[in-house]
mmCIF file with all atom_site columns, C-alpha atoms and ligand atoms in Angstrom:
data_model
loop_
_atom_site.group_PDB
_atom_site.id
_atom_site.type_symbol
_atom_site.label_atom_id
_atom_site.label_alt_id
_atom_site.label_comp_id
_atom_site.label_asym_id
_atom_site.label_entity_id
_atom_site.label_seq_id
_atom_site.pdbx_PDB_ins_code
_atom_site.Cartn_x
_atom_site.Cartn_y
_atom_site.Cartn_z
_atom_site.occupancy
_atom_site.B_iso_or_equiv
_atom_site.pdbx_formal_charge
_atom_site.auth_seq_id
_atom_site.auth_comp_id
_atom_site.auth_asym_id
_atom_site.auth_atom_id
_atom_site.pdbx_PDB_model_num
ATOM   1   C  CA  . MET E 1 1   ? -8.387  -16.895 -6.020  1.00 87.00 ? 1   MET E CA  1
ATOM   2   C  CA  . SER E 1 2   ? -10.865 -14.970 -3.933  1.00 96.00 ? 2   SER E CA  1
ATOM   3   C  CA  . VAL E 1 3   ? -9.663  -16.014 -0.218  1.00 98.00 ? 3   VAL E CA  1
ATOM   4   C  CA  . SER E 1 4   ? -6.174  -15.681 -0.916  1.00 98.00 ? 4   SER E CA  1
ATOM   5   C  CA  . PHE E 1 5   ? -7.181  -12.233 -2.654  1.00 98.00 ? 5   PHE E CA  1
ATOM   6   C  CA  . ALA E 1 6   ? -9.131  -10.945 0.390   1.00 98.00 ? 6   ALA E CA  1
ATOM   7   C  CA  . LYS E 1 7   ? -6.684  -11.964 2.974   1.00 98.00 ? 7   LYS E CA  1
ATOM   8   C  CA  . ALA E 1 8   ? -3.905  -10.402 1.246   1.00 98.00 ? 8   ALA E CA  1
ATOM   9   C  CA  . VAL E 1 9   ? -5.662  -7.274  0.927   1.00 98.00 ? 9   VAL E CA  1
ATOM   10  C  CA  . ARG E 1 10  ? -6.403  -7.282  4.308   1.00 98.00 ? 10  ARG E CA  1
ATOM   11  C  CA  . ASP E 1 11  ? -3.019  -7.800  5.492   1.00 98.00 ? 11  ASP E CA  1
ATOM   12  C  CA  . GLY E 1 12  ? -1.729  -4.959  3.253   1.00 97.00 ? 12  GLY E CA  1
ATOM   13  C  CA  . CYS E 1 13  ? -4.190  -2.779  4.767   1.00 98.00 ? 13  CYS E CA  1
ATOM   14  C  CA  . ARG E 1 14  ? -3.285  -3.675  8.093   1.00 98.00 ? 14  ARG E CA  1
ATOM   15  C  CA  . ASN E 1 15  ? 0.445   -3.584  7.666   1.00 96.00 ? 15  ASN E CA  1
ATOM   16  C  CA  . LEU E 1 16  ? -0.317  0.203   6.236   1.00 97.00 ? 16  LEU E CA  1
ATOM   17  C  CA  . GLY E 1 17  ? -2.253  1.131   9.300   1.00 97.00 ? 17  GLY E CA  1
ATOM   18  C  CA  . VAL E 1 18  ? -6.021  0.543   8.328   1.00 98.00 ? 18  VAL E CA  1
ATOM   19  C  CA  . GLU E 1 19  ? -8.029  -1.262  10.799  1.00 98.00 ? 19  GLU E CA  1
ATOM   20  C  CA  . VAL E 1 20  ? -9.472  -4.397  8.956   1.00 98.00 ? 20  VAL E CA  1
ATOM   21  C  CA  . ASN E 1 21  ? -12.451 -6.169  10.890  1.00 98.00 ? 21  ASN E CA  1
ATOM   22  C  CA  . GLU E 1 22  ? -13.889 -9.481  9.300   1.00 98.00 ? 22  GLU E CA  1
ATOM   23  C  CA  . VAL E 1 23  ? -17.477 -9.670  9.157   1.00 98.00 ? 23  VAL E CA  1
ATOM   24  C  CA  . ASP E 1 24  ? -18.853 -13.255 9.997   1.00 98.00 ? 24  ASP E CA  1
ATOM   25  C  CA  . GLY E 1 25  ? -18.750 -15.512 6.848   1.00 98.00 ? 25  GLY E CA  1
ATOM   26  C  CA  . CYS E 1 26  ? -16.692 -13.130 4.948   1.00 98.00 ? 26  CYS E CA  1
ATOM   27  C  CA  . TYR E 1 27  ? -14.338 -15.848 3.296   1.00 98.00 ? 27  TYR E CA  1
ATOM   28  C  CA  . SER E 1 28  ? -17.504 -17.992 1.641   1.00 98.00 ? 28  SER E CA  1
ATOM   29  C  CA  . ARG E 1 29  ? -19.547 -14.937 0.697   1.00 98.00 ? 29  ARG E CA  1
ATOM   30  C  CA  . GLY E 1 30  ? -20.084 -13.924 -2.843  1.00 98.00 ? 30  GLY E CA  1
ATOM   31  C  CA  . ASN E 1 31  ? -22.303 -13.552 -5.845  1.00 97.00 ? 31  ASN E CA  1
ATOM   32  C  CA  . GLY E 1 32  ? -21.583 -17.077 -7.177  1.00 97.00 ? 32  GLY E CA  1
ATOM   33  C  CA  . GLN E 1 33  ? -18.861 -15.959 -9.938  1.00 97.00 ? 33  GLN E CA  1
ATOM   34  C  CA  . THR E 1 34  ? -15.513 -16.931 -9.744  1.00 97.00 ? 34  THR E CA  1
ATOM   35  C  CA  . SER E 1 35  ? -13.154 -14.074 -9.197  1.00 98.00 ? 35  SER E CA  1
ATOM   36  C  CA  . ASP E 1 36  ? -10.305 -12.590 -11.731 1.00 98.00 ? 36  ASP E CA  1
ATOM   37  C  CA  . TYR E 1 37  ? -9.831  -9.178  -9.657  1.00 98.00 ? 37  TYR E CA  1
ATOM   38  C  CA  . ARG E 1 38  ? -7.404  -7.049  -11.493 1.00 98.00 ? 38  ARG E CA  1
ATOM   39  C  CA  . GLY E 1 39  ? -8.788  -3.970  -10.093 1.00 98.00 ? 39  GLY E CA  1
ATOM   40  C  CA  . ILE E 1 40  ? -11.059 -1.895  -7.520  1.00 98.00 ? 40  ILE E CA  1
ATOM   41  C  CA  . VAL E 1 41  ? -13.941 0.395   -8.016  1.00 98.00 ? 41  VAL E CA  1
ATOM   42  C  CA  . ASN E 1 42  ? -14.871 2.684   -5.382  1.00 99.00 ? 42  ASN E CA  1
ATOM   43  C  CA  . HIS E 1 43  ? -18.341 3.545   -4.347  1.00 98.00 ? 43  HIS E CA  1
ATOM   44  C  CA  . HIS E 1 44  ? -20.274 5.555   -1.935  1.00 98.00 ? 44  HIS E CA  1
ATOM   45  C  CA  . THR E 1 45  ? -23.627 4.211   -0.085  1.00 98.00 ? 45  THR E CA  1
ATOM   46  C  CA  . ALA E 1 46  ? -25.559 7.292   -0.451  1.00 98.00 ? 46  ALA E CA  1
ATOM   47  C  CA  . GLY E 1 47  ? -26.601 6.168   3.347   1.00 98.00 ? 47  GLY E CA  1
ATOM   48  C  CA  . GLY E 1 48  ? -25.520 7.220   6.312   1.00 98.00 ? 48  GLY E CA  1
ATOM   49  C  CA  . PHE E 1 49  ? -21.737 7.917   7.915   1.00 98.00 ? 49  PHE E CA  1
ATOM   50  C  CA  . THR E 1 50  ? -22.061 4.787   9.726   1.00 97.00 ? 50  THR E CA  1
ATOM   51  C  CA  . ILE E 1 51  ? -19.780 3.197   12.397  1.00 97.00 ? 51  ILE E CA  1
ATOM   52  C  CA  . GLY E 1 52  ? -19.423 -0.329  11.341  1.00 98.00 ? 52  GLY E CA  1
ATOM   53  C  CA  . PHE E 1 53  ? -21.217 -1.632  8.300   1.00 98.00 ? 53  PHE E CA  1
ATOM   54  C  CA  . ASP E 1 54  ? -24.419 -1.516  6.690   1.00 98.00 ? 54  ASP E CA  1
ATOM   55  C  CA  . ARG E 1 55  ? -26.403 -4.852  6.912   1.00 98.00 ? 55  ARG E CA  1
ATOM   56  C  CA  . ILE E 1 56  ? -27.792 -4.030  3.235   1.00 98.00 ? 56  ILE E CA  1
ATOM   57  C  CA  . LEU E 1 57  ? -24.049 -4.825  2.106   1.00 98.00 ? 57  LEU E CA  1
ATOM   58  C  CA  . VAL E 1 58  ? -24.382 -8.231  3.418   1.00 98.00 ? 58  VAL E CA  1
ATOM   59  C  CA  . ASP E 1 59  ? -28.075 -8.902  2.544   1.00 97.00 ? 59  ASP E CA  1
ATOM   60  C  CA  . GLY E 1 60  ? -28.729 -6.977  -0.407  1.00 97.00 ? 60  GLY E CA  1
ATOM   61  C  CA  . ARG E 1 61  ? -31.666 -5.028  -1.839  1.00 94.00 ? 61  ARG E CA  1
ATOM   62  C  CA  . TRP E 1 62  ? -35.159 -6.324  -2.612  1.00 94.00 ? 62  TRP E CA  1
ATOM   63  C  CA  . ASP E 1 63  ? -34.071 -5.655  -6.388  1.00 94.00 ? 63  ASP E CA  1
ATOM   64  C  CA  . LEU E 1 64  ? -30.494 -6.875  -5.945  1.00 95.00 ? 64  LEU E CA  1
ATOM   65  C  CA  . PRO E 1 65  ? -29.200 -9.598  -3.979  1.00 97.00 ? 65  PRO E CA  1
ATOM   66  C  CA  . GLY E 1 66  ? -25.960 -9.417  -1.714  1.00 97.00 ? 66  GLY E CA  1
ATOM   67  C  CA  . PRO E 1 67  ? -23.167 -9.165  -1.039  1.00 98.00 ? 67  PRO E CA  1
ATOM   68  C  CA  . LEU E 1 68  ? -22.972 -5.639  -2.354  1.00 98.00 ? 68  LEU E CA  1
ATOM   69  C  CA  . CYS E 1 69  ? -19.545 -5.047  -2.025  1.00 98.00 ? 69  CYS E CA  1
ATOM   70  C  CA  . ASN E 1 70  ? -16.535 -6.852  -0.956  1.00 98.00 ? 70  ASN E CA  1
ATOM   71  C  CA  . THR E 1 71  ? -15.405 -4.332  1.635   1.00 98.00 ? 71  THR E CA  1
ATOM   72  C  CA  . ALA E 1 72  ? -17.195 -1.163  3.452   1.00 98.00 ? 72  ALA E CA  1
ATOM   73  C  CA  . LEU E 1 73  ? -15.263 2.104   4.958   1.00 98.00 ? 73  LEU E CA  1
ATOM   74  C  CA  . ASP E 1 74  ? -16.854 3.136   7.936   1.00 98.00 ? 74  ASP E CA  1
ATOM   75  C  CA  . ARG E 1 75  ? -16.984 7.047   8.899   1.00 98.00 ? 75  ARG E CA  1
ATOM   76  C  CA  . ASN E 1 76  ? -13.754 6.328   11.077  1.00 98.00 ? 76  ASN E CA  1
ATOM   77  C  CA  . GLY E 1 77  ? -11.770 4.477   8.335   1.00 98.00 ? 77  GLY E CA  1
ATOM   78  C  CA  . ARG E 1 78  ? -12.302 1.308   9.411   1.00 98.00 ? 78  ARG E CA  1
ATOM   79  C  CA  . LEU E 1 79  ? -12.341 -1.440  6.838   1.00 98.00 ? 79  LEU E CA  1
ATOM   80  C  CA  . TRP E 1 80  ? -15.175 -4.071  6.885   1.00 98.00 ? 80  TRP E CA  1
ATOM   81  C  CA  . LEU E 1 81  ? -14.625 -7.058  4.959   1.00 98.00 ? 81  LEU E CA  1
ATOM   82  C  CA  . ILE E 1 82  ? -17.835 -8.403  3.821   1.00 98.00 ? 82  ILE E CA  1
ATOM   83  C  CA  . ALA E 1 83  ? -17.533 -10.558 0.571   1.00 98.00 ? 83  ALA E CA  1
ATOM   84  C  CA  . ALA E 1 84  ? -13.956 -12.471 -0.546  1.00 98.00 ? 84  ALA E CA  1
ATOM   85  C  CA  . HIS E 1 85  ? -16.011 -13.747 -3.620  1.00 98.00 ? 85  HIS E CA  1
ATOM   86  C  CA  . PRO E 1 86  ? -17.373 -11.300 -6.321  1.00 98.00 ? 86  PRO E CA  1
ATOM   87  C  CA  . ALA E 1 87  ? -20.404 -8.788  -5.026  1.00 98.00 ? 87  ALA E CA  1
ATOM   88  C  CA  . ASN E 1 88  ? -22.893 -6.857  -6.775  1.00 98.00 ? 88  ASN E CA  1
ATOM   89  C  CA  . HIS E 1 89  ? -21.449 -3.596  -6.823  1.00 98.00 ? 89  HIS E CA  1
ATOM   90  C  CA  . ALA E 1 90  ? -20.581 -2.281  -10.320 1.00 97.00 ? 90  ALA E CA  1
ATOM   91  C  CA  . GLY E 1 91  ? -22.993 -3.391  -12.912 1.00 96.00 ? 91  GLY E CA  1
ATOM   92  C  CA  . ALA E 1 92  ? -21.511 -3.466  -16.350 1.00 98.00 ? 92  ALA E CA  1
ATOM   93  C  CA  . SER E 1 93  ? -18.495 -1.346  -17.377 1.00 98.00 ? 93  SER E CA  1
ATOM   94  C  CA  . GLY E 1 94  ? -17.896 0.877   -20.333 1.00 98.00 ? 94  GLY E CA  1
ATOM   95  C  CA  . GLY E 1 95  ? -17.839 3.902   -18.884 1.00 98.00 ? 95  GLY E CA  1
ATOM   96  C  CA  . TRP E 1 96  ? -15.344 6.683   -20.208 1.00 98.00 ? 96  TRP E CA  1
ATOM   97  C  CA  . ASP E 1 97  ? -12.569 5.511   -17.505 1.00 98.00 ? 97  ASP E CA  1
ATOM   98  C  CA  . THR E 1 98  ? -12.833 1.720   -17.891 1.00 98.00 ? 98  THR E CA  1
ATOM   99  C  CA  . ALA E 1 99  ? -9.972  0.856   -19.485 1.00 98.00 ? 99  ALA E CA  1
ATOM   100 C  CA  . PRO E 1 100 ? -7.666  -1.022  -19.326 1.00 98.00 ? 100 PRO E CA  1
ATOM   101 C  CA  . LEU E 1 101 ? -10.580 -2.797  -17.719 1.00 98.00 ? 101 LEU E CA  1
ATOM   102 C  CA  . PRO E 1 102 ? -12.643 -4.511  -20.490 1.00 98.00 ? 102 PRO E CA  1
ATOM   103 C  CA  . HIS E 1 103 ? -16.295 -3.582  -21.445 1.00 98.00 ? 103 HIS E CA  1
ATOM   104 C  CA  . THR E 1 104 ? -18.596 -6.423  -20.118 1.00 98.00 ? 104 THR E CA  1
ATOM   105 C  CA  . GLY E 1 105 ? -21.738 -7.614  -18.518 1.00 97.00 ? 105 GLY E CA  1
ATOM   106 C  CA  . LEU E 1 106 ? -19.098 -9.471  -15.994 1.00 96.00 ? 106 LEU E CA  1
ATOM   107 C  CA  . PHE E 1 107 ? -17.762 -6.539  -14.405 1.00 98.00 ? 107 PHE E CA  1
ATOM   108 C  CA  . ASN E 1 108 ? -17.879 -7.920  -10.322 1.00 98.00 ? 108 ASN E CA  1
ATOM   109 C  CA  . LYS E 1 109 ? -15.897 -10.559 -10.849 1.00 98.00 ? 109 LYS E CA  1
ATOM   110 C  CA  . LEU E 1 110 ? -13.146 -8.728  -12.651 1.00 98.00 ? 110 LEU E CA  1
ATOM   111 C  CA  . THR E 1 111 ? -13.070 -5.854  -9.747  1.00 98.00 ? 111 THR E CA  1
ATOM   112 C  CA  . TRP E 1 112 ? -12.622 -5.523  -6.079  1.00 98.00 ? 112 TRP E CA  1
ATOM   113 C  CA  . GLY E 1 113 ? -15.759 -3.496  -4.748  1.00 98.00 ? 113 GLY E CA  1
ATOM   114 C  CA  . CYS E 1 114 ? -15.326 -0.906  -1.653  1.00 98.00 ? 114 CYS E CA  1
ATOM   115 C  CA  . GLU E 1 115 ? -18.374 0.951   -0.652  1.00 98.00 ? 115 GLU E CA  1
ATOM   116 C  CA  . ILE E 1 116 ? -17.636 3.772   1.424   1.00 98.00 ? 116 ILE E CA  1
ATOM   117 C  CA  . GLN E 1 117 ? -20.334 4.539   4.029   1.00 98.00 ? 117 GLN E CA  1
ATOM   118 C  CA  . TYR E 1 118 ? -21.740 8.090   3.526   1.00 98.00 ? 118 TYR E CA  1
ATOM   119 C  CA  . PRO E 1 119 ? -24.241 10.087  1.830   1.00 98.00 ? 119 PRO E CA  1
ATOM   120 C  CA  . GLY E 1 120 ? -22.282 11.229  -1.397  1.00 98.00 ? 120 GLY E CA  1
ATOM   121 C  CA  . VAL E 1 121 ? -23.533 14.679  -1.296  1.00 98.00 ? 121 VAL E CA  1
ATOM   122 C  CA  . VAL E 1 122 ? -21.125 15.930  1.203   1.00 98.00 ? 122 VAL E CA  1
ATOM   123 C  CA  . PRO E 1 123 ? -17.317 15.116  1.461   1.00 98.00 ? 123 PRO E CA  1
ATOM   124 C  CA  . MET E 1 124 ? -16.288 11.497  2.967   1.00 98.00 ? 124 MET E CA  1
ATOM   125 C  CA  . THR E 1 125 ? -14.587 11.782  6.216   1.00 98.00 ? 125 THR E CA  1
ATOM   126 C  CA  . ASP E 1 126 ? -10.502 12.348  5.990   1.00 98.00 ? 126 ASP E CA  1
ATOM   127 C  CA  . ALA E 1 127 ? -10.332 9.099   7.430   1.00 98.00 ? 127 ALA E CA  1
ATOM   128 C  CA  . GLN E 1 128 ? -12.207 7.524   4.747   1.00 98.00 ? 128 GLN E CA  1
ATOM   129 C  CA  . TYR E 1 129 ? -10.440 8.728   2.273   1.00 98.00 ? 129 TYR E CA  1
ATOM   130 C  CA  . ARG E 1 130 ? -7.038  7.924   3.686   1.00 98.00 ? 130 ARG E CA  1
ATOM   131 C  CA  . ALA E 1 131 ? -8.080  4.602   3.964   1.00 98.00 ? 131 ALA E CA  1
ATOM   132 C  CA  . ALA E 1 132 ? -9.742  4.413   0.323   1.00 98.00 ? 132 ALA E CA  1
ATOM   133 C  CA  . LEU E 1 133 ? -6.120  5.520   -0.999  1.00 98.00 ? 133 LEU E CA  1
ATOM   134 C  CA  . ILE E 1 134 ? -4.320  2.911   0.896   1.00 98.00 ? 134 ILE E CA  1
ATOM   135 C  CA  . GLN E 1 135 ? -6.744  0.018   -0.073  1.00 98.00 ? 135 GLN E CA  1
ATOM   136 C  CA  . SER E 1 136 ? -6.827  1.158   -3.509  1.00 98.00 ? 136 SER E CA  1
ATOM   137 C  CA  . HIS E 1 137 ? -2.747  1.032   -3.432  1.00 98.00 ? 137 HIS E CA  1
ATOM   138 C  CA  . VAL E 1 138 ? -3.140  -2.428  -1.713  1.00 97.00 ? 138 VAL E CA  1
ATOM   139 C  CA  . VAL E 1 139 ? -5.141  -3.671  -4.512  1.00 98.00 ? 139 VAL E CA  1
ATOM   140 C  CA  . CYS E 1 140 ? -3.206  -3.016  -6.973  1.00 97.00 ? 140 CYS E CA  1
ATOM   141 C  CA  . LYS E 1 141 ? -0.095  -4.414  -5.649  1.00 96.00 ? 141 LYS E CA  1
ATOM   142 C  CA  . VAL E 1 142 ? -2.213  -7.882  -4.570  1.00 97.00 ? 142 VAL E CA  1
ATOM   143 C  CA  . ALA E 1 143 ? -3.669  -7.913  -8.162  1.00 97.00 ? 143 ALA E CA  1
ATOM   144 C  CA  . GLY E 1 144 ? -0.069  -7.679  -9.681  1.00 96.00 ? 144 GLY E CA  1
ATOM   145 C  CA  . VAL E 1 145 ? -0.277  -4.112  -10.718 1.00 96.00 ? 145 VAL E CA  1
ATOM   146 C  CA  . PRO E 1 146 ? 1.864   -2.676  -8.216  1.00 96.00 ? 146 PRO E CA  1
ATOM   147 C  CA  . GLY E 1 147 ? 1.857   1.251   -8.567  1.00 95.00 ? 147 GLY E CA  1
ATOM   148 C  CA  . ASP E 1 148 ? -0.240  1.198   -11.560 1.00 97.00 ? 148 ASP E CA  1
ATOM   149 C  CA  . TYR E 1 149 ? -3.344  3.250   -10.793 1.00 97.00 ? 149 TYR E CA  1
ATOM   150 C  CA  . ARG E 1 150 ? -5.098  2.959   -13.936 1.00 98.00 ? 150 ARG E CA  1
ATOM   151 C  CA  . TRP E 1 151 ? -6.834  0.180   -12.144 1.00 98.00 ? 151 TRP E CA  1
ATOM   152 C  CA  . VAL E 1 152 ? -8.111  2.206   -9.629  1.00 98.00 ? 152 VAL E CA  1
ATOM   153 C  CA  . LYS E 1 153 ? -11.558 3.106   -10.397 1.00 98.00 ? 153 LYS E CA  1
ATOM   154 C  CA  . PHE E 1 154 ? -14.593 5.475   -9.259  1.00 98.00 ? 154 PHE E CA  1
ATOM   155 C  CA  . HIS E 1 155 ? -17.918 3.817   -9.995  1.00 98.00 ? 155 HIS E CA  1
ATOM   156 C  CA  . GLN E 1 156 ? -18.609 6.935   -12.118 1.00 98.00 ? 156 GLN E CA  1
ATOM   157 C  CA  . GLY E 1 157 ? -15.894 6.151   -14.730 1.00 98.00 ? 157 GLY E CA  1
ATOM   158 C  CA  . THR E 1 158 ? -16.905 2.674   -15.209 1.00 98.00 ? 158 THR E CA  1
ATOM   159 C  CA  . SER E 1 159 ? -20.438 2.722   -14.978 1.00 98.00 ? 159 SER E CA  1
ATOM   160 C  CA  . VAL E 1 160 ? -23.151 2.822   -18.293 1.00 97.00 ? 160 VAL E CA  1
ATOM   161 C  CA  . GLN E 1 161 ? -25.974 3.667   -15.870 1.00 95.00 ? 161 GLN E CA  1
ATOM   162 C  CA  . GLY E 1 162 ? -25.065 7.141   -15.144 1.00 96.00 ? 162 GLY E CA  1
ATOM   163 C  CA  . LYS E 1 163 ? -23.752 6.461   -11.826 1.00 98.00 ? 163 LYS E CA  1
ATOM   164 C  CA  . TRP E 1 164 ? -21.911 9.312   -10.336 1.00 98.00 ? 164 TRP E CA  1
ATOM   165 C  CA  . ASP E 1 165 ? -20.424 7.859   -7.062  1.00 98.00 ? 165 ASP E CA  1
ATOM   166 C  CA  . PRO E 1 166 ? -18.175 8.459   -4.890  1.00 98.00 ? 166 PRO E CA  1
ATOM   167 C  CA  . GLY E 1 167 ? -19.217 11.842  -4.747  1.00 98.00 ? 167 GLY E CA  1
ATOM   168 C  CA  . TYR E 1 168 ? -18.808 15.055  -2.492  1.00 98.00 ? 168 TYR E CA  1
ATOM   169 C  CA  . ALA E 1 169 ? -21.553 16.937  -3.253  1.00 98.00 ? 169 ALA E CA  1
ATOM   170 C  CA  . GLU E 1 170 ? -24.957 16.380  -5.519  1.00 98.00 ? 170 GLU E CA  1
ATOM   171 C  CA  . GLY E 1 171 ? -24.287 15.079  -8.700  1.00 97.00 ? 171 GLY E CA  1
ATOM   172 C  CA  . ARG E 1 172 ? -20.315 16.065  -7.976  1.00 98.00 ? 172 ARG E CA  1
ATOM   173 C  CA  . THR E 1 173 ? -18.135 12.936  -8.378  1.00 98.00 ? 173 THR E CA  1
ATOM   174 C  CA  . TYR E 1 174 ? -14.496 13.312  -6.739  1.00 98.00 ? 174 TYR E CA  1
ATOM   175 C  CA  . ASP E 1 175 ? -11.442 13.826  -9.296  1.00 98.00 ? 175 ASP E CA  1
ATOM   176 C  CA  . ILE E 1 176 ? -10.312 10.470  -10.102 1.00 98.00 ? 176 ILE E CA  1
ATOM   177 C  CA  . ALA E 1 177 ? -7.132  11.589  -11.509 1.00 98.00 ? 177 ALA E CA  1
ATOM   178 C  CA  . ARG E 1 178 ? -6.320  13.703  -8.057  1.00 98.00 ? 178 ARG E CA  1
ATOM   179 C  CA  . PHE E 1 179 ? -6.975  10.259  -6.537  1.00 98.00 ? 179 PHE E CA  1
ATOM   180 C  CA  . ARG E 1 180 ? -4.710  8.714   -8.140  1.00 98.00 ? 180 ARG E CA  1
ATOM   181 C  CA  . ASP E 1 181 ? -2.291  11.415  -7.418  1.00 98.00 ? 181 ASP E CA  1
ATOM   182 C  CA  . ASP E 1 182 ? -3.240  11.361  -3.818  1.00 98.00 ? 182 ASP E CA  1
ATOM   183 C  CA  . ILE E 1 183 ? -2.239  7.540   -3.546  1.00 98.00 ? 183 ILE E CA  1
ATOM   184 C  CA  . ARG E 1 184 ? 1.209   8.452   -4.865  1.00 97.00 ? 184 ARG E CA  1
ATOM   185 C  CA  . ALA E 1 185 ? 1.782   11.474  -2.653  1.00 96.00 ? 185 ALA E CA  1
ATOM   186 C  CA  . LEU E 1 186 ? 1.459   9.145   0.266   1.00 95.00 ? 186 LEU E CA  1
ATOM   187 C  CA  . ASP E 1 187 ? 4.419   6.887   -1.224  1.00 89.00 ? 187 ASP E CA  1
ATOM   188 C  CA  . LEU E 1 188 ? 3.308   3.877   0.106   1.00 89.00 ? 188 LEU E CA  1
ATOM   189 C  CA  . GLY E 1 189 ? 6.128   1.886   -1.156  1.00 76.00 ? 189 GLY E CA  1
ATOM   190 C  CA  . ALA E 1 190 ? 6.574   -1.869  -0.887  1.00 60.00 ? 190 ALA E CA  1
ATOM   191 C  CA  . ASP E 1 191 ? 5.638   -2.313  2.807   1.00 50.00 ? 191 ASP E CA  1
ATOM   192 C  CA  . ASP E 1 192 ? 2.402   -3.548  2.051   1.00 44.00 ? 192 ASP E CA  1
ATOM   193 C  CA  . GLY E 1 193 ? 2.456   -7.273  2.976   1.00 46.00 ? 193 GLY E CA  1
ATOM   194 C  CA  . GLY E 1 194 ? 4.099   -8.797  -0.130  1.00 49.00 ? 194 GLY E CA  1
ATOM   195 C  CA  . PRO E 1 195 ? 2.712   -10.075 -3.560  1.00 51.00 ? 195 PRO E CA  1
ATOM   196 C  CA  . LEU E 1 196 ? -0.125  -12.287 -3.834  1.00 55.00 ? 196 LEU E CA  1
ATOM   197 C  CA  . TRP E 1 197 ? 2.051   -15.503 -4.276  1.00 53.00 ? 197 TRP E CA  1
ATOM   198 C  CA  . GLN E 1 198 ? 3.318   -15.254 -1.409  1.00 57.00 ? 198 GLN E CA  1
ATOM   199 C  CA  . GLN E 1 199 ? -0.021  -15.294 0.327   1.00 57.00 ? 199 GLN E CA  1
ATOM   200 C  CA  . ILE E 1 200 ? -0.876  -18.708 -1.737  1.00 56.00 ? 200 ILE E CA  1
ATOM   201 C  CA  . PHE E 1 201 ? 2.248   -19.879 -0.685  1.00 54.00 ? 201 PHE E CA  1
ATOM   202 C  CA  . ASP E 1 202 ? 1.617   -19.637 2.927   1.00 60.00 ? 202 ASP E CA  1
ATOM   203 C  CA  . GLU E 1 203 ? -1.999  -20.839 2.547   1.00 63.00 ? 203 GLU E CA  1
ATOM   204 C  CA  . ILE E 1 204 ? -0.898  -24.156 0.662   1.00 59.00 ? 204 ILE E CA  1
ATOM   205 C  CA  . THR E 1 205 ? 1.847   -24.594 3.763   1.00 62.00 ? 205 THR E CA  1
ATOM   206 C  CA  . GLY E 1 206 ? -0.482  -23.743 6.418   1.00 58.00 ? 206 GLY E CA  1
ATOM   207 C  CA  . GLY E 1 207 ? 2.022   -20.764 7.097   1.00 49.00 ? 207 GLY E CA  1
ATOM   208 C  CA  . ALA E 1 208 ? -1.337  -18.390 6.962   1.00 43.00 ? 208 ALA E CA  1
HETATM 209 ZN ZN1 . ZN  T 2 .   ? -21.714 2.681   -6.942  1.00 72.72 ? 301 ZN  T ZN1 1
#
């Protein structure tokens, strides 16, 4: 499922005007789990306003092997596809906004993870925010829950480790209800690359 899911997200985002770049090896990269993606978790890196992608998201840290996300958003709102397969981004779930996803120690296989590359103690760029809205919309569509933005998460809402990303000031998380409203306000409709079954069909038949 991972590769077809990733390609559907890629195509859906491109169709809605987001530039998507495929990092070498992205379709074979993952943490070894098998995906069962049902929603998306958005994060901040607490790094710089990167142009391109932070190498650490591919390689991991001393205490956490990569990949650390499925996609990264750079300061210009360009999406970088890091890993099609589950990535180590979300830890365990169980925070206040986890539902309708389950409380589980195996949360990464259930959620597409996006690292928005900015410090987190100041707002992300408008281009990043807009691309994050669009990708979140597309992931719901590809996951088979089009327009149901309960499946769009911030790490703050699902974490049981006190994570507060994505933030706009020190310790201050963006408002997830506002974020969902902002997706609806874009009125993205159905023009986002078609459902997952079409992508799978195309792969089977060699059409994609
Ligand atoms: Zn996070």
